[in-house]
Short mmCIF file of N, CA and C in Angstrom, two decimals:
data_model
loop_
_atom_site.label_atom_id
_atom_site.label_comp_id
_atom_site.label_asym_id
_atom_site.label_seq_id
_atom_site.Cartn_x
_atom_site.Cartn_y
_atom_site.Cartn_z
N MET A 78 32.61 54.06 13.66
CA MET A 78 32.36 53.77 12.26
C MET A 78 32.07 52.28 12.11
N ILE A 79 31.09 51.96 11.33
CA ILE A 79 30.78 50.56 11.03
C ILE A 79 31.58 50.21 9.79
N SER A 80 32.53 49.30 9.90
CA SER A 80 33.44 48.99 8.80
C SER A 80 33.07 47.72 8.06
N ARG A 81 32.49 46.76 8.78
CA ARG A 81 32.17 45.48 8.17
C ARG A 81 31.06 44.82 8.98
N LEU A 82 30.16 44.16 8.28
CA LEU A 82 29.08 43.43 8.94
C LEU A 82 29.09 41.99 8.44
N ARG A 83 28.85 41.06 9.35
CA ARG A 83 28.68 39.67 8.97
C ARG A 83 27.41 39.19 9.66
N GLY A 84 26.49 38.65 8.88
CA GLY A 84 25.25 38.19 9.47
C GLY A 84 24.38 37.47 8.46
N ILE A 85 23.14 37.24 8.87
CA ILE A 85 22.17 36.52 8.05
C ILE A 85 21.38 37.52 7.21
N VAL A 86 21.21 37.21 5.93
CA VAL A 86 20.42 38.07 5.05
C VAL A 86 18.95 37.92 5.44
N LEU A 87 18.32 39.03 5.86
CA LEU A 87 16.91 39.02 6.23
C LEU A 87 16.02 39.45 5.08
N GLU A 88 16.46 40.48 4.34
CA GLU A 88 15.67 41.02 3.23
C GLU A 88 16.59 41.40 2.09
N LYS A 89 16.05 41.26 0.87
CA LYS A 89 16.76 41.70 -0.33
C LYS A 89 15.75 42.40 -1.23
N ASN A 90 15.80 43.72 -1.26
CA ASN A 90 14.95 44.52 -2.13
C ASN A 90 15.84 45.56 -2.79
N PRO A 91 16.23 45.34 -4.05
CA PRO A 91 17.23 46.21 -4.68
C PRO A 91 16.92 47.69 -4.50
N PRO A 92 17.89 48.49 -4.11
CA PRO A 92 19.28 48.17 -3.79
C PRO A 92 19.51 47.95 -2.30
N ILE A 93 18.44 47.64 -1.55
CA ILE A 93 18.54 47.50 -0.09
C ILE A 93 18.70 46.03 0.30
N VAL A 94 19.58 45.82 1.26
CA VAL A 94 19.72 44.51 1.88
C VAL A 94 19.71 44.74 3.39
N VAL A 95 19.06 43.83 4.11
CA VAL A 95 19.03 43.91 5.57
C VAL A 95 19.74 42.67 6.11
N LEU A 96 20.75 42.91 6.96
CA LEU A 96 21.49 41.82 7.60
C LEU A 96 21.16 41.77 9.08
N ASP A 97 20.89 40.58 9.58
CA ASP A 97 20.71 40.36 11.01
C ASP A 97 22.07 40.02 11.60
N VAL A 98 22.60 40.95 12.39
CA VAL A 98 23.89 40.74 13.03
C VAL A 98 23.63 40.62 14.53
N HIS A 99 23.59 39.39 15.02
CA HIS A 99 23.35 39.10 16.43
C HIS A 99 22.09 39.80 16.94
N GLY A 100 21.01 39.70 16.17
CA GLY A 100 19.72 40.23 16.59
C GLY A 100 19.46 41.68 16.22
N VAL A 101 20.41 42.35 15.62
CA VAL A 101 20.22 43.74 15.19
C VAL A 101 20.17 43.74 13.66
N GLY A 102 19.12 44.31 13.09
CA GLY A 102 18.98 44.38 11.64
C GLY A 102 19.62 45.64 11.09
N TYR A 103 20.63 45.49 10.25
CA TYR A 103 21.31 46.63 9.61
C TYR A 103 20.83 46.71 8.17
N GLU A 104 20.32 47.89 7.78
CA GLU A 104 19.89 48.12 6.41
C GLU A 104 21.03 48.81 5.66
N ALA A 105 21.43 48.23 4.55
CA ALA A 105 22.50 48.82 3.75
C ALA A 105 22.09 48.89 2.30
N GLN A 106 22.50 49.96 1.65
CA GLN A 106 22.30 50.08 0.22
C GLN A 106 23.53 49.52 -0.45
N VAL A 107 23.32 48.69 -1.46
CA VAL A 107 24.44 48.04 -2.14
C VAL A 107 24.36 48.28 -3.64
N SER A 108 25.50 48.16 -4.31
CA SER A 108 25.51 48.25 -5.77
C SER A 108 24.83 47.00 -6.32
N MET A 109 24.38 47.08 -7.55
CA MET A 109 23.72 45.92 -8.14
C MET A 109 24.70 44.77 -8.33
N GLN A 110 25.97 45.08 -8.55
CA GLN A 110 26.98 44.02 -8.67
C GLN A 110 27.10 43.24 -7.37
N THR A 111 27.09 43.94 -6.25
CA THR A 111 27.12 43.27 -4.95
C THR A 111 25.80 42.54 -4.72
N PHE A 112 24.69 43.20 -5.04
CA PHE A 112 23.36 42.62 -4.80
C PHE A 112 23.21 41.26 -5.49
N TYR A 113 23.62 41.17 -6.75
CA TYR A 113 23.46 39.92 -7.50
C TYR A 113 24.36 38.81 -6.99
N ASN A 114 25.39 39.15 -6.24
CA ASN A 114 26.29 38.14 -5.70
C ASN A 114 25.96 37.74 -4.26
N LEU A 115 24.94 38.35 -3.69
CA LEU A 115 24.55 38.00 -2.32
C LEU A 115 23.89 36.62 -2.31
N PRO A 116 24.05 35.89 -1.22
CA PRO A 116 23.36 34.59 -1.11
C PRO A 116 21.86 34.80 -0.86
N ALA A 117 21.13 33.74 -0.82
CA ALA A 117 19.67 33.79 -0.62
C ALA A 117 19.34 34.27 0.79
N VAL A 118 18.11 34.73 0.95
CA VAL A 118 17.61 35.13 2.27
C VAL A 118 17.74 33.94 3.21
N GLY A 119 18.23 34.19 4.42
CA GLY A 119 18.42 33.14 5.41
C GLY A 119 19.84 32.61 5.47
N GLU A 120 20.67 33.00 4.50
CA GLU A 120 22.06 32.55 4.50
C GLU A 120 22.97 33.65 5.03
N GLU A 121 24.18 33.24 5.46
CA GLU A 121 25.13 34.18 6.02
C GLU A 121 25.96 34.84 4.91
N THR A 122 26.30 36.09 5.14
CA THR A 122 27.18 36.82 4.22
C THR A 122 27.92 37.90 5.00
N ALA A 123 28.82 38.57 4.34
CA ALA A 123 29.55 39.68 4.95
C ALA A 123 29.62 40.82 3.95
N LEU A 124 29.58 42.02 4.47
CA LEU A 124 29.69 43.22 3.64
C LEU A 124 30.67 44.17 4.29
N TYR A 125 31.52 44.77 3.48
CA TYR A 125 32.31 45.90 3.94
C TYR A 125 31.37 47.10 3.84
N THR A 126 31.46 48.03 4.76
CA THR A 126 30.47 49.11 4.80
C THR A 126 31.11 50.49 4.89
N GLN A 127 30.29 51.47 4.53
CA GLN A 127 30.65 52.87 4.66
C GLN A 127 29.42 53.60 5.20
N LEU A 128 29.57 54.27 6.32
CA LEU A 128 28.49 55.06 6.90
C LEU A 128 28.60 56.48 6.38
N VAL A 129 27.52 56.97 5.79
CA VAL A 129 27.48 58.34 5.28
C VAL A 129 26.47 59.11 6.12
N ILE A 130 26.94 60.18 6.75
CA ILE A 130 26.06 60.97 7.61
C ILE A 130 25.70 62.25 6.88
N ARG A 131 24.40 62.42 6.67
CA ARG A 131 23.89 63.64 6.06
C ARG A 131 23.08 64.38 7.11
N GLU A 132 22.70 65.59 6.77
CA GLU A 132 21.92 66.40 7.71
C GLU A 132 20.60 65.73 8.07
N ASP A 133 20.00 65.03 7.10
CA ASP A 133 18.68 64.44 7.32
C ASP A 133 18.68 62.92 7.49
N ALA A 134 19.84 62.27 7.39
CA ALA A 134 19.85 60.80 7.49
C ALA A 134 21.25 60.27 7.73
N HIS A 135 21.30 59.09 8.32
CA HIS A 135 22.53 58.30 8.41
C HIS A 135 22.32 57.11 7.49
N LEU A 136 23.14 56.98 6.46
CA LEU A 136 22.96 55.93 5.47
C LEU A 136 24.15 54.98 5.50
N LEU A 137 23.85 53.69 5.44
CA LEU A 137 24.88 52.67 5.43
C LEU A 137 24.94 52.07 4.04
N PHE A 138 26.13 52.04 3.46
CA PHE A 138 26.33 51.46 2.14
C PHE A 138 27.18 50.21 2.30
N GLY A 139 26.82 49.14 1.58
CA GLY A 139 27.53 47.87 1.70
C GLY A 139 28.21 47.48 0.41
N PHE A 140 29.34 46.76 0.55
CA PHE A 140 30.15 46.38 -0.60
C PHE A 140 30.65 44.96 -0.43
N GLY A 141 30.73 44.24 -1.53
CA GLY A 141 31.19 42.86 -1.51
C GLY A 141 32.68 42.70 -1.38
N SER A 142 33.44 43.79 -1.56
CA SER A 142 34.89 43.70 -1.45
C SER A 142 35.45 45.01 -0.92
N ARG A 143 36.64 44.93 -0.37
CA ARG A 143 37.32 46.14 0.10
C ARG A 143 37.60 47.07 -1.08
N GLU A 144 37.96 46.47 -2.21
CA GLU A 144 38.26 47.25 -3.40
C GLU A 144 37.06 48.11 -3.82
N GLU A 145 35.86 47.50 -3.80
CA GLU A 145 34.67 48.25 -4.17
C GLU A 145 34.42 49.39 -3.18
N ARG A 146 34.62 49.13 -1.90
CA ARG A 146 34.44 50.18 -0.89
C ARG A 146 35.45 51.31 -1.10
N GLU A 147 36.69 50.98 -1.37
CA GLU A 147 37.71 52.01 -1.60
C GLU A 147 37.38 52.83 -2.84
N THR A 148 36.85 52.18 -3.87
CA THR A 148 36.44 52.90 -5.08
C THR A 148 35.30 53.85 -4.75
N PHE A 149 34.33 53.40 -3.96
CA PHE A 149 33.22 54.24 -3.53
C PHE A 149 33.75 55.46 -2.78
N ARG A 150 34.69 55.24 -1.87
CA ARG A 150 35.26 56.35 -1.10
C ARG A 150 35.94 57.36 -2.01
N ALA A 151 36.65 56.87 -3.02
CA ALA A 151 37.31 57.77 -3.97
C ALA A 151 36.27 58.54 -4.78
N LEU A 152 35.20 57.87 -5.18
CA LEU A 152 34.16 58.52 -5.98
C LEU A 152 33.47 59.65 -5.22
N ILE A 153 33.15 59.44 -3.95
CA ILE A 153 32.40 60.47 -3.23
C ILE A 153 33.26 61.68 -2.89
N LYS A 154 34.57 61.57 -3.10
CA LYS A 154 35.45 62.73 -2.91
C LYS A 154 35.45 63.64 -4.14
N VAL A 155 34.95 63.14 -5.26
CA VAL A 155 34.90 63.94 -6.49
C VAL A 155 33.75 64.93 -6.38
N SER A 156 34.03 66.19 -6.67
CA SER A 156 32.97 67.21 -6.55
C SER A 156 31.84 66.87 -7.51
N GLY A 157 30.63 66.96 -7.00
CA GLY A 157 29.44 66.66 -7.80
C GLY A 157 29.00 65.21 -7.76
N ILE A 158 29.77 64.35 -7.10
CA ILE A 158 29.39 62.93 -6.99
C ILE A 158 29.01 62.66 -5.54
N GLY A 159 27.74 62.36 -5.34
CA GLY A 159 27.27 62.00 -4.02
C GLY A 159 27.27 60.49 -3.85
N ALA A 160 26.83 60.05 -2.71
CA ALA A 160 26.82 58.62 -2.41
C ALA A 160 25.92 57.85 -3.36
N LYS A 161 24.74 58.40 -3.68
CA LYS A 161 23.81 57.70 -4.59
C LYS A 161 24.41 57.59 -5.99
N SER A 162 25.04 58.68 -6.46
CA SER A 162 25.68 58.64 -7.79
C SER A 162 26.81 57.63 -7.81
N ALA A 163 27.62 57.61 -6.75
CA ALA A 163 28.74 56.67 -6.67
C ALA A 163 28.22 55.23 -6.70
N LEU A 164 27.12 54.97 -6.00
CA LEU A 164 26.55 53.63 -5.99
C LEU A 164 26.02 53.28 -7.39
N GLY A 165 25.44 54.26 -8.07
CA GLY A 165 24.97 54.04 -9.45
C GLY A 165 26.12 53.69 -10.38
N ILE A 166 27.24 54.38 -10.22
CA ILE A 166 28.42 54.09 -11.04
C ILE A 166 28.90 52.67 -10.78
N LEU A 167 28.97 52.30 -9.50
CA LEU A 167 29.44 50.96 -9.16
C LEU A 167 28.43 49.87 -9.52
N SER A 168 27.18 50.26 -9.76
CA SER A 168 26.19 49.29 -10.22
C SER A 168 26.38 48.96 -11.69
N SER A 169 26.92 49.92 -12.45
CA SER A 169 27.09 49.68 -13.88
C SER A 169 28.52 49.32 -14.27
N LEU A 170 29.48 49.66 -13.43
CA LEU A 170 30.88 49.34 -13.71
C LEU A 170 31.53 48.73 -12.47
N SER A 171 32.27 47.65 -12.66
CA SER A 171 33.01 47.10 -11.52
C SER A 171 34.16 48.05 -11.21
N SER A 172 34.80 47.87 -10.08
CA SER A 172 35.95 48.71 -9.70
C SER A 172 37.04 48.64 -10.76
N ASP A 173 37.31 47.44 -11.26
CA ASP A 173 38.33 47.28 -12.29
C ASP A 173 37.93 47.96 -13.59
N GLU A 174 36.67 47.82 -13.99
CA GLU A 174 36.19 48.47 -15.22
C GLU A 174 36.26 49.98 -15.10
N LEU A 175 35.90 50.51 -13.93
CA LEU A 175 35.96 51.95 -13.71
C LEU A 175 37.41 52.44 -13.77
N ALA A 176 38.31 51.70 -13.12
CA ALA A 176 39.74 52.09 -13.15
C ALA A 176 40.26 52.08 -14.58
N ALA A 177 39.88 51.08 -15.35
CA ALA A 177 40.33 50.99 -16.75
C ALA A 177 39.75 52.13 -17.58
N ALA A 178 38.46 52.45 -17.36
CA ALA A 178 37.81 53.54 -18.11
C ALA A 178 38.46 54.88 -17.79
N ILE A 179 38.81 55.09 -16.53
CA ILE A 179 39.45 56.34 -16.14
C ILE A 179 40.88 56.40 -16.69
N ALA A 180 41.60 55.30 -16.61
CA ALA A 180 42.98 55.27 -17.12
C ALA A 180 43.03 55.52 -18.62
N SER A 181 42.04 55.00 -19.35
CA SER A 181 42.02 55.18 -20.81
C SER A 181 41.21 56.41 -21.23
N GLU A 182 40.70 57.16 -20.22
CA GLU A 182 39.90 58.36 -20.46
C GLU A 182 38.71 58.07 -21.38
N ASP A 183 38.05 56.95 -21.12
CA ASP A 183 36.91 56.50 -21.92
C ASP A 183 35.63 57.19 -21.42
N ILE A 184 35.41 58.40 -21.90
CA ILE A 184 34.26 59.21 -21.50
C ILE A 184 32.95 58.51 -21.86
N LYS A 185 32.92 57.89 -23.03
CA LYS A 185 31.70 57.21 -23.48
C LYS A 185 31.30 56.10 -22.49
N ARG A 186 32.27 55.35 -22.03
CA ARG A 186 31.99 54.25 -21.07
C ARG A 186 31.50 54.81 -19.74
N LEU A 187 32.10 55.92 -19.30
CA LEU A 187 31.69 56.52 -18.03
C LEU A 187 30.29 57.12 -18.11
N THR A 188 29.92 57.70 -19.25
CA THR A 188 28.59 58.30 -19.37
C THR A 188 27.49 57.24 -19.47
N ALA A 189 27.88 55.98 -19.63
CA ALA A 189 26.88 54.90 -19.64
C ALA A 189 26.30 54.66 -18.24
N ALA A 190 27.00 55.13 -17.22
CA ALA A 190 26.51 54.99 -15.84
C ALA A 190 25.35 55.96 -15.63
N PRO A 191 24.34 55.56 -14.87
CA PRO A 191 23.17 56.43 -14.67
C PRO A 191 23.53 57.74 -13.98
N GLY A 192 23.02 58.85 -14.53
CA GLY A 192 23.21 60.16 -13.93
C GLY A 192 24.57 60.79 -14.19
N ILE A 193 25.38 60.17 -15.05
CA ILE A 193 26.71 60.70 -15.34
C ILE A 193 26.71 61.27 -16.76
N GLY A 194 26.85 62.58 -16.83
CA GLY A 194 26.93 63.25 -18.13
C GLY A 194 28.38 63.42 -18.54
N LYS A 195 28.57 64.07 -19.69
CA LYS A 195 29.92 64.24 -20.23
C LYS A 195 30.81 65.05 -19.30
N LYS A 196 30.28 66.15 -18.75
CA LYS A 196 31.11 66.99 -17.87
C LYS A 196 31.50 66.25 -16.60
N THR A 197 30.56 65.51 -16.03
CA THR A 197 30.86 64.75 -14.81
C THR A 197 31.87 63.66 -15.12
N ALA A 198 31.73 63.00 -16.27
CA ALA A 198 32.68 61.96 -16.67
C ALA A 198 34.08 62.56 -16.83
N GLU A 199 34.16 63.74 -17.43
CA GLU A 199 35.46 64.40 -17.58
C GLU A 199 36.06 64.76 -16.22
N ARG A 200 35.20 65.18 -15.29
CA ARG A 200 35.67 65.50 -13.94
C ARG A 200 36.18 64.24 -13.24
N LEU A 201 35.48 63.12 -13.43
CA LEU A 201 35.93 61.85 -12.86
C LEU A 201 37.33 61.50 -13.36
N VAL A 202 37.52 61.63 -14.67
CA VAL A 202 38.83 61.31 -15.25
C VAL A 202 39.90 62.24 -14.67
N LEU A 203 39.59 63.52 -14.62
CA LEU A 203 40.55 64.51 -14.14
C LEU A 203 40.94 64.27 -12.68
N GLU A 204 39.93 64.02 -11.81
CA GLU A 204 40.19 63.91 -10.38
C GLU A 204 40.65 62.52 -9.93
N LEU A 205 40.33 61.48 -10.72
CA LEU A 205 40.68 60.13 -10.28
C LEU A 205 41.80 59.49 -11.07
N ARG A 206 42.31 60.17 -12.09
CA ARG A 206 43.39 59.61 -12.90
C ARG A 206 44.58 59.28 -12.00
N GLY A 207 45.01 58.04 -12.06
CA GLY A 207 46.16 57.61 -11.25
C GLY A 207 45.81 57.22 -9.83
N LYS A 208 44.56 57.42 -9.41
CA LYS A 208 44.18 57.11 -8.03
C LYS A 208 43.49 55.75 -7.90
N LEU A 209 42.98 55.23 -9.01
CA LEU A 209 42.33 53.93 -8.99
C LEU A 209 43.18 52.95 -9.78
N ALA A 210 43.42 51.79 -9.22
CA ALA A 210 44.21 50.77 -9.91
C ALA A 210 43.38 49.51 -10.07
N ALA A 211 43.36 48.98 -11.27
CA ALA A 211 42.65 47.72 -11.50
C ALA A 211 43.48 46.60 -10.89
N SER A 212 42.84 45.77 -10.09
CA SER A 212 43.59 44.71 -9.42
C SER A 212 43.32 43.35 -10.03
N GLY A 213 42.09 43.11 -10.41
CA GLY A 213 41.74 41.81 -10.98
C GLY A 213 41.61 40.70 -9.95
N ASP A 214 41.89 41.00 -8.69
CA ASP A 214 41.79 39.94 -7.67
C ASP A 214 41.15 40.48 -6.40
N SER A 215 39.97 41.07 -6.57
CA SER A 215 39.30 41.65 -5.41
C SER A 215 38.93 40.57 -4.41
N LEU A 216 38.90 40.95 -3.16
CA LEU A 216 38.63 40.02 -2.07
C LEU A 216 37.15 40.03 -1.78
N GLY A 217 36.36 39.27 -2.53
CA GLY A 217 34.92 39.25 -2.33
C GLY A 217 34.55 38.35 -1.17
N LEU A 218 33.57 38.77 -0.40
CA LEU A 218 33.11 37.97 0.74
C LEU A 218 31.61 37.77 0.65
N TYR A 219 31.14 37.26 -0.49
CA TYR A 219 29.70 37.15 -0.71
C TYR A 219 29.11 35.91 -0.07
N ALA A 220 29.67 34.77 -0.35
CA ALA A 220 29.06 33.52 0.06
C ALA A 220 29.48 33.13 1.46
N ALA A 221 28.62 32.38 2.11
CA ALA A 221 28.88 31.98 3.49
C ALA A 221 30.17 31.17 3.61
N GLU A 222 30.45 30.32 2.60
CA GLU A 222 31.67 29.53 2.71
C GLU A 222 32.93 30.37 2.60
N ALA A 223 32.82 31.57 2.01
CA ALA A 223 33.98 32.45 1.90
C ALA A 223 34.19 33.26 3.19
N VAL A 224 33.18 33.29 4.03
CA VAL A 224 33.29 34.04 5.27
C VAL A 224 33.92 33.11 6.31
N THR A 225 35.17 33.36 6.62
CA THR A 225 35.88 32.47 7.53
C THR A 225 36.34 33.23 8.76
N ALA A 226 36.77 32.47 9.72
CA ALA A 226 37.32 33.08 10.93
C ALA A 226 38.64 33.77 10.63
N ASN A 227 39.25 33.47 9.49
CA ASN A 227 40.54 34.09 9.16
C ASN A 227 40.43 35.61 9.13
N GLU A 228 39.33 36.17 8.68
CA GLU A 228 39.16 37.63 8.69
C GLU A 228 39.17 38.14 10.13
N ASP A 229 38.54 37.41 11.03
CA ASP A 229 38.54 37.81 12.44
C ASP A 229 39.93 37.68 13.03
N ILE A 230 40.67 36.67 12.61
CA ILE A 230 42.05 36.50 13.08
C ILE A 230 42.89 37.67 12.58
N ILE A 231 42.73 38.02 11.31
CA ILE A 231 43.46 39.15 10.74
C ILE A 231 43.12 40.44 11.47
N ASN A 232 41.83 40.66 11.73
CA ASN A 232 41.41 41.86 12.45
C ASN A 232 42.00 41.91 13.85
N THR A 233 42.10 40.76 14.50
CA THR A 233 42.71 40.71 15.83
C THR A 233 44.19 41.09 15.76
N LEU A 234 44.88 40.57 14.75
CA LEU A 234 46.30 40.90 14.58
C LEU A 234 46.48 42.40 14.27
N LEU A 235 45.56 42.95 13.48
CA LEU A 235 45.61 44.39 13.19
C LEU A 235 45.45 45.20 14.47
N ALA A 236 44.54 44.74 15.33
CA ALA A 236 44.31 45.43 16.60
C ALA A 236 45.53 45.33 17.51
N LEU A 237 46.32 44.28 17.33
CA LEU A 237 47.54 44.13 18.12
C LEU A 237 48.70 44.96 17.57
N GLY A 238 48.47 45.63 16.44
CA GLY A 238 49.49 46.53 15.90
C GLY A 238 50.26 46.02 14.70
N TYR A 239 49.94 44.82 14.22
CA TYR A 239 50.61 44.31 13.03
C TYR A 239 50.03 44.97 11.79
N THR A 240 50.81 45.05 10.72
CA THR A 240 50.31 45.63 9.47
C THR A 240 49.40 44.62 8.78
N ASP A 241 48.61 45.11 7.84
CA ASP A 241 47.71 44.24 7.09
C ASP A 241 48.51 43.17 6.35
N LYS A 242 49.62 43.56 5.76
CA LYS A 242 50.46 42.62 5.02
C LYS A 242 51.00 41.53 5.94
N GLU A 243 51.50 41.92 7.12
CA GLU A 243 52.03 40.95 8.08
C GLU A 243 50.93 39.99 8.54
N ALA A 244 49.75 40.55 8.84
CA ALA A 244 48.64 39.73 9.33
C ALA A 244 48.18 38.73 8.27
N ARG A 245 48.02 39.19 7.04
CA ARG A 245 47.57 38.29 5.96
C ARG A 245 48.60 37.21 5.67
N SER A 246 49.87 37.59 5.68
CA SER A 246 50.94 36.62 5.44
C SER A 246 50.96 35.54 6.52
N ALA A 247 50.77 35.96 7.76
CA ALA A 247 50.78 35.00 8.88
C ALA A 247 49.57 34.08 8.85
N CYS A 248 48.48 34.52 8.25
CA CYS A 248 47.23 33.74 8.25
C CYS A 248 47.04 32.86 7.02
N LYS A 249 47.91 33.01 6.02
CA LYS A 249 47.65 32.31 4.76
C LYS A 249 47.67 30.79 4.88
N ASP A 250 48.39 30.23 5.84
CA ASP A 250 48.45 28.78 5.99
C ASP A 250 47.51 28.23 7.06
N ILE A 251 46.73 29.11 7.66
CA ILE A 251 45.80 28.66 8.71
C ILE A 251 44.56 28.09 8.03
N PRO A 252 44.19 26.86 8.37
CA PRO A 252 43.04 26.22 7.73
C PRO A 252 41.73 26.99 8.01
N ALA A 253 40.87 27.04 6.99
CA ALA A 253 39.56 27.68 7.16
C ALA A 253 38.81 26.97 8.27
N GLY A 254 38.08 27.73 9.05
CA GLY A 254 37.29 27.16 10.12
C GLY A 254 38.04 27.04 11.44
N THR A 255 39.31 27.45 11.45
CA THR A 255 40.08 27.43 12.70
C THR A 255 39.47 28.44 13.65
N ASP A 256 39.33 28.08 14.90
CA ASP A 256 38.74 29.01 15.87
C ASP A 256 39.69 30.19 16.09
N ILE A 257 39.13 31.34 16.45
CA ILE A 257 39.87 32.60 16.47
C ILE A 257 41.07 32.56 17.41
N SER A 258 40.88 32.10 18.64
CA SER A 258 42.00 32.10 19.59
C SER A 258 43.13 31.18 19.12
N GLU A 259 42.77 30.02 18.59
CA GLU A 259 43.78 29.10 18.05
C GLU A 259 44.44 29.71 16.82
N GLY A 260 43.64 30.37 15.98
CA GLY A 260 44.17 31.01 14.78
C GLY A 260 45.15 32.11 15.09
N VAL A 261 44.85 32.93 16.10
CA VAL A 261 45.77 34.00 16.50
C VAL A 261 47.07 33.39 17.01
N ARG A 262 46.95 32.33 17.82
CA ARG A 262 48.15 31.66 18.34
C ARG A 262 49.01 31.14 17.18
N LEU A 263 48.38 30.48 16.19
CA LEU A 263 49.12 29.96 15.04
C LEU A 263 49.73 31.07 14.21
N ALA A 264 48.98 32.17 14.03
CA ALA A 264 49.49 33.29 13.24
C ALA A 264 50.70 33.91 13.90
N LEU A 265 50.63 34.09 15.22
CA LEU A 265 51.78 34.64 15.94
C LEU A 265 52.98 33.72 15.85
N LYS A 266 52.73 32.43 15.89
CA LYS A 266 53.81 31.43 15.76
C LYS A 266 54.41 31.53 14.35
N ASN A 267 53.58 31.74 13.33
CA ASN A 267 54.06 31.87 11.96
C ASN A 267 54.94 33.10 11.76
N MET A 268 54.76 34.11 12.59
CA MET A 268 55.55 35.34 12.47
C MET A 268 56.96 35.20 13.03
N LEU A 269 57.17 34.16 13.84
CA LEU A 269 58.50 33.97 14.45
C LEU A 269 59.51 33.45 13.47
#
């Protein structure tokens, strides 16, 4: 599974973005909210991704935050909502706005999303009530300066068996730009 990509933006044609990751161009479909926050062509960015395998295609979807990806995953589990519909919903509503609309059962707000009628909006409320939480502090990784080695350090700690909470806590005091091996050493030291 492709979970996250970090690379140089090669192309931006809504809703498609192409990232060059070490010489391999990955094409991903993104929500318009993610698209508008991407840096210019030629700059580095990172996307959390979801690979959707259909009978006729393998499609990669990209997201500016883990929260947006988790919302997408929840949406595609709702009967009648495919990947394209879920991306359309996330193009018109942020994850927090969607969670608030579902919590307040705001059918009118949900039907404002493209391709979502009243029955589908009611199904969204029924199936997602209590499953989406508005956080207000999503971890966006749009700009190159936000893409740090700390994510790689955290991923290394996760691979070593530490929980996400433990890894993030250990990395919070590590200066941005610290090299990965040094960062892992410091993070392990912070856990003692």
